[in-house]
PDB file of C-alpha atoms in Angstrom:
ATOM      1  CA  UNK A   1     -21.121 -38.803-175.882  1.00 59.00           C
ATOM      2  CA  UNK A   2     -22.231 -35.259-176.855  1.00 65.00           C
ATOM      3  CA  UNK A   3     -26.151 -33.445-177.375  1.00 72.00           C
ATOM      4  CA  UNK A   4     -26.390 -31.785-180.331  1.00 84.00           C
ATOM      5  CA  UNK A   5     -28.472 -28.853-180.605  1.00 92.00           C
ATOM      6  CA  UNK A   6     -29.135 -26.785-183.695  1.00 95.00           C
ATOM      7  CA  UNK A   7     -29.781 -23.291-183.773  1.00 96.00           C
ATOM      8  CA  UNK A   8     -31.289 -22.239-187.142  1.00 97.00           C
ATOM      9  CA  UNK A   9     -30.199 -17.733-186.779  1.00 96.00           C
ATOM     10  CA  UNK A  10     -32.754 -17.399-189.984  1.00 97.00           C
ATOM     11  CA  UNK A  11     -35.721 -18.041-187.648  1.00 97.00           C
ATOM     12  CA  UNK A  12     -34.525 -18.366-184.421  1.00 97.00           C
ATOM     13  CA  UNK A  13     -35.263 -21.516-183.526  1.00 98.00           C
ATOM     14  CA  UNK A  14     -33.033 -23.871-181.832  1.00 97.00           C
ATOM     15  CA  UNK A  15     -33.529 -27.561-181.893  1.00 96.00           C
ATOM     16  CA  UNK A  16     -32.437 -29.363-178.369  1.00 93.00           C
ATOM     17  CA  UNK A  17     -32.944 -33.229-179.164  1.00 88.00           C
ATOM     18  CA  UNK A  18     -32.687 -34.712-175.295  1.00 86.00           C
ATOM     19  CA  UNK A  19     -31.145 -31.509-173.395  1.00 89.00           C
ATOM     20  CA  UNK A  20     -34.726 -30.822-172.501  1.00 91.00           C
ATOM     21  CA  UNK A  21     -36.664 -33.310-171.531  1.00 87.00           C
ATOM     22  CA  UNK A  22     -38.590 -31.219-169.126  1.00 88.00           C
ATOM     23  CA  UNK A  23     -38.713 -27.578-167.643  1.00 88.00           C
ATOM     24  CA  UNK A  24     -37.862 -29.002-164.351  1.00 89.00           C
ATOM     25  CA  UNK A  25     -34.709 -30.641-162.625  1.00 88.00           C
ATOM     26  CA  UNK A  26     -35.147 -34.437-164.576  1.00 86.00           C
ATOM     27  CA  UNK A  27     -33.117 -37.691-164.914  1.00 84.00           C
ATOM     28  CA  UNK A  28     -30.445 -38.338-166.533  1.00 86.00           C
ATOM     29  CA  UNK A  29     -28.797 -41.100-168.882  1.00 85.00           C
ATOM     30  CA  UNK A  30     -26.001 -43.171-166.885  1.00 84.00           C
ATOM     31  CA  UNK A  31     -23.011 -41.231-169.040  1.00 87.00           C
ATOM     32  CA  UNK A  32     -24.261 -37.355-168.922  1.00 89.00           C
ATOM     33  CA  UNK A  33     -23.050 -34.740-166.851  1.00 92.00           C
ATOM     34  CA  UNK A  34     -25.514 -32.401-165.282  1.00 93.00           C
ATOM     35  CA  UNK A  35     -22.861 -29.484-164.862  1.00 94.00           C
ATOM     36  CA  UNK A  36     -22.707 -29.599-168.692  1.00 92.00           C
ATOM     37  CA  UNK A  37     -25.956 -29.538-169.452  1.00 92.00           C
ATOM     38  CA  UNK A  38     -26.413 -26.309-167.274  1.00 94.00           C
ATOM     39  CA  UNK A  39     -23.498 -24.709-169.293  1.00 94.00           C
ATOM     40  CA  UNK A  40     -25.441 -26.018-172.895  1.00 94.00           C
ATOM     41  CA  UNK A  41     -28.852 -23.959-171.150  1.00 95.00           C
ATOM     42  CA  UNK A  42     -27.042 -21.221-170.636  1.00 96.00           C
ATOM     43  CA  UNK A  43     -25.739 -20.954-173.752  1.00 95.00           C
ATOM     44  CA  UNK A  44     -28.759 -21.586-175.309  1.00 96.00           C
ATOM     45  CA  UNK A  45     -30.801 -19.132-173.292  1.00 97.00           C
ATOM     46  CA  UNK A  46     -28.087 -16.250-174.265  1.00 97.00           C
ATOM     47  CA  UNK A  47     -28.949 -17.004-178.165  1.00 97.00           C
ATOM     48  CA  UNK A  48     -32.398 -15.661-177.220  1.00 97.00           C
ATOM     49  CA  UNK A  49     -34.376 -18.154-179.412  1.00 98.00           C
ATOM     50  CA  UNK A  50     -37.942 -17.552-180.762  1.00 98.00           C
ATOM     51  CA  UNK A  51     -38.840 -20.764-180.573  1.00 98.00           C
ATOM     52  CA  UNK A  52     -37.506 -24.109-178.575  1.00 97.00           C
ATOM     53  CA  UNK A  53     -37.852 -27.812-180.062  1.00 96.00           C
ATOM     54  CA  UNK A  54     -36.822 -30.845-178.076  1.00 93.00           C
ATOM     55  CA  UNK A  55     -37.039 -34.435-178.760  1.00 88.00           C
ATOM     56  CA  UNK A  56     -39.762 -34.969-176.296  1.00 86.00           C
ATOM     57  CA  UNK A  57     -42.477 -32.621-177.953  1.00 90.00           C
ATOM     58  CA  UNK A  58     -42.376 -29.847-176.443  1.00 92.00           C
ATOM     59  CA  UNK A  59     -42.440 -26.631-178.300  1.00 96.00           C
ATOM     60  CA  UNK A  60     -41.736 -23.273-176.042  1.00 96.00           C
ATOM     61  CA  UNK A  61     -42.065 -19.858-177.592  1.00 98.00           C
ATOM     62  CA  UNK A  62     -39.325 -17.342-176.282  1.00 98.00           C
ATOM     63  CA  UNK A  63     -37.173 -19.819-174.358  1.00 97.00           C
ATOM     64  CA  UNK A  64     -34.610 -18.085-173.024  1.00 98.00           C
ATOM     65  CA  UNK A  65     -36.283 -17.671-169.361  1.00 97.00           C
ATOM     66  CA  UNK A  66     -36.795 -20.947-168.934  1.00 97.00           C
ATOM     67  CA  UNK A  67     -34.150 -22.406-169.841  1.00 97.00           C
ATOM     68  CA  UNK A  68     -32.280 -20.079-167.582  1.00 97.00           C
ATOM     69  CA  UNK A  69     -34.433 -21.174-164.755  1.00 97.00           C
ATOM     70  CA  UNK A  70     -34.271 -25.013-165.244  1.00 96.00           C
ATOM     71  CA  UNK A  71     -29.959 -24.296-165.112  1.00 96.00           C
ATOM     72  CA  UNK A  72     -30.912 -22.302-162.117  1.00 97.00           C
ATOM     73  CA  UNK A  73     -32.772 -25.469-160.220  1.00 95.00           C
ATOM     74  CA  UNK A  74     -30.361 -28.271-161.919  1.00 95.00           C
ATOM     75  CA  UNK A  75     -27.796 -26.096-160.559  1.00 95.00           C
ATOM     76  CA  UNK A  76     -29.325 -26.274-157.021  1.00 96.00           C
ATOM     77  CA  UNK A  77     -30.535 -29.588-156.844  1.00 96.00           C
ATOM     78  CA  UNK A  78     -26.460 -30.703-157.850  1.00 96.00           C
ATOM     79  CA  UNK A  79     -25.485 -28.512-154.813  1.00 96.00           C
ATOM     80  CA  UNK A  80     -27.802 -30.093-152.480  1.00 97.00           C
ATOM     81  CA  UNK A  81     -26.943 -33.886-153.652  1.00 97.00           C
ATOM     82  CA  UNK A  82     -23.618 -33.241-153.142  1.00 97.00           C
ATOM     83  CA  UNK A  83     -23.955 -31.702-149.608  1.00 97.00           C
ATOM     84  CA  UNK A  84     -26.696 -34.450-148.978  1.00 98.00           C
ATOM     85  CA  UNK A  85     -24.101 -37.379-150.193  1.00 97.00           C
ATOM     86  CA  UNK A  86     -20.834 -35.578-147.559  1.00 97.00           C
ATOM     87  CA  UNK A  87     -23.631 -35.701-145.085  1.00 98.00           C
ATOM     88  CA  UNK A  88     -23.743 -39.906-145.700  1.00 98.00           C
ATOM     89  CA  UNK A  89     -27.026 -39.900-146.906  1.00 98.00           C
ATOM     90  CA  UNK A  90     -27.357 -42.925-149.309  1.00 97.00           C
ATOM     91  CA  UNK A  91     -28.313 -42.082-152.927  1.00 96.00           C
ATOM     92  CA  UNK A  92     -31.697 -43.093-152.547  1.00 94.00           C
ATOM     93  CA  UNK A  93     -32.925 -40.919-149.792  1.00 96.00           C
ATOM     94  CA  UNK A  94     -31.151 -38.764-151.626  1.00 97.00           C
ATOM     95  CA  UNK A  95     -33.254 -39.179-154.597  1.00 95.00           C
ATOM     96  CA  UNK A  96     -36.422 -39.355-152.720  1.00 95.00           C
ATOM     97  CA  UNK A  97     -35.422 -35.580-150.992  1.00 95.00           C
ATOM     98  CA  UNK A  98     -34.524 -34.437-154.852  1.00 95.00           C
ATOM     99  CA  UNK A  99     -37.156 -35.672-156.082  1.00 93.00           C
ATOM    100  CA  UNK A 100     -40.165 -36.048-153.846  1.00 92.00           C
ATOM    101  CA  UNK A 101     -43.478 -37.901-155.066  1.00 89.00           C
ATOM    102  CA  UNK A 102     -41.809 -38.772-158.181  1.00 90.00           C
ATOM    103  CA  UNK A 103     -40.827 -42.872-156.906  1.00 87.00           C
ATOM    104  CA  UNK A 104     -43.275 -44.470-159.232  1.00 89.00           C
ATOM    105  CA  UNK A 105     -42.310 -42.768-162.468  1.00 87.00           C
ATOM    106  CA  UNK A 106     -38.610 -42.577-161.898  1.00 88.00           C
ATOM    107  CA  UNK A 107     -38.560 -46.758-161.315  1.00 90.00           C
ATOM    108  CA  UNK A 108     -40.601 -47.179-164.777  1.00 91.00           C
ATOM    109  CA  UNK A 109     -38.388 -44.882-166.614  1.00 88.00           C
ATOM    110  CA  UNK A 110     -35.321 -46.548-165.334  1.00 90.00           C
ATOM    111  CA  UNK A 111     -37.015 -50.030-165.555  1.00 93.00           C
ATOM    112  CA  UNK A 112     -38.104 -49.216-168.966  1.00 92.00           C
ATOM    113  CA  UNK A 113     -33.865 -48.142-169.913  1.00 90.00           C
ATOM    114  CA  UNK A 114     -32.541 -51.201-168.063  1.00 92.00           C
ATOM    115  CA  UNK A 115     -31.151 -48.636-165.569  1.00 88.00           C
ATOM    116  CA  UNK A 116     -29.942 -46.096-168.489  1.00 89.00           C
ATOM    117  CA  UNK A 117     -32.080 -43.165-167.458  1.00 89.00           C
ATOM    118  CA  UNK A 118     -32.917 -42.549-163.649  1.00 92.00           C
ATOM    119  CA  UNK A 119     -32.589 -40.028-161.149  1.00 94.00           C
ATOM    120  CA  UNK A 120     -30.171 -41.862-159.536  1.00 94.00           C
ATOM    121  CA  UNK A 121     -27.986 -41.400-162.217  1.00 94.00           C
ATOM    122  CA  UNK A 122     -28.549 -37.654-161.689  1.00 94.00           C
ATOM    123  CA  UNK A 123     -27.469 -38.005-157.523  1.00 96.00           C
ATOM    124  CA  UNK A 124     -24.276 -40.182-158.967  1.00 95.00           C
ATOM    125  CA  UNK A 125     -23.325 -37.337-161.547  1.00 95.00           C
ATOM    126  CA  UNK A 126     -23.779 -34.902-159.641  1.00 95.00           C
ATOM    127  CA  UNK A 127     -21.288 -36.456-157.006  1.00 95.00           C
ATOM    128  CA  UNK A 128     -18.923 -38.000-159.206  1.00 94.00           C
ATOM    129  CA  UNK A 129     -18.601 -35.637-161.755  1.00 93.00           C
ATOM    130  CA  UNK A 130     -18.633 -32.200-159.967  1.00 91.00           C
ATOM    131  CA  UNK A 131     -16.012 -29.615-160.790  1.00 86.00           C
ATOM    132  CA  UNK A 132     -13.178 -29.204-158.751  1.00 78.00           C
TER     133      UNK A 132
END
């Protein structure tokens, strides 16, 4: 499975769907890779858009800075869950490090997906699918 953004040169406005859910490191569905989506960001971000619209309402004028800086922190927080999980830590501690404060809404989310979207699926991705 793929996102599909759209990037519309007349205007400059690109159209993300799910790729941003949030400015911030987020979830993840069960099949996405999180080294991707930092590559799709970048990409994005070197467009220079006027104008960012994702699935989840958000509408961000001049994008390109933040979406730099969110492939900047997913880009970190995959480090650290991979150095976490060599250290043995369990991907649940794991989470709760990643993701501190954030217990309540993470268990909805996932219990509201039947498990689809979580941010352990973001600890597992970023461990199983890293780049060699």
């Amino acid at each position: 499975r793929t996102l599909a953004c759209l990037f519309d040169r007349s205007c400059g406005w690109v159209y993300c769907g799910d790729l941003v859910v949030s400015p911030t490191v987020t979830a993840v569905l069960r099949y996405e890779n999180p080294y991707q989506h930092v590559a799709s960001l970048r990409r994005i971000a070197e467009l220079h858009p006027e104008r960012l619209l994702t699935g989840h309402a958000m509408d961000v004028k001049k994008p390109a800075g933040m979406l730099k800086r969110k492939a900047e922190r997913n880009e970190e927080a995959a480090g650290r869950a991979r150095d976490l999980d060599r250290q043995g830590w369990p991907t649940g501690r794991i989470v709760e490090e990643l993701f501190p404060g954030q217990r309540s809404r993470d268990r909805f989310h996932s219990w509201l997906t039947s498990g689809e979207f979580s941010q352990a699926n973001f600890v597992r991705a970023c461990v199983d699918k890293a780049p060699v």
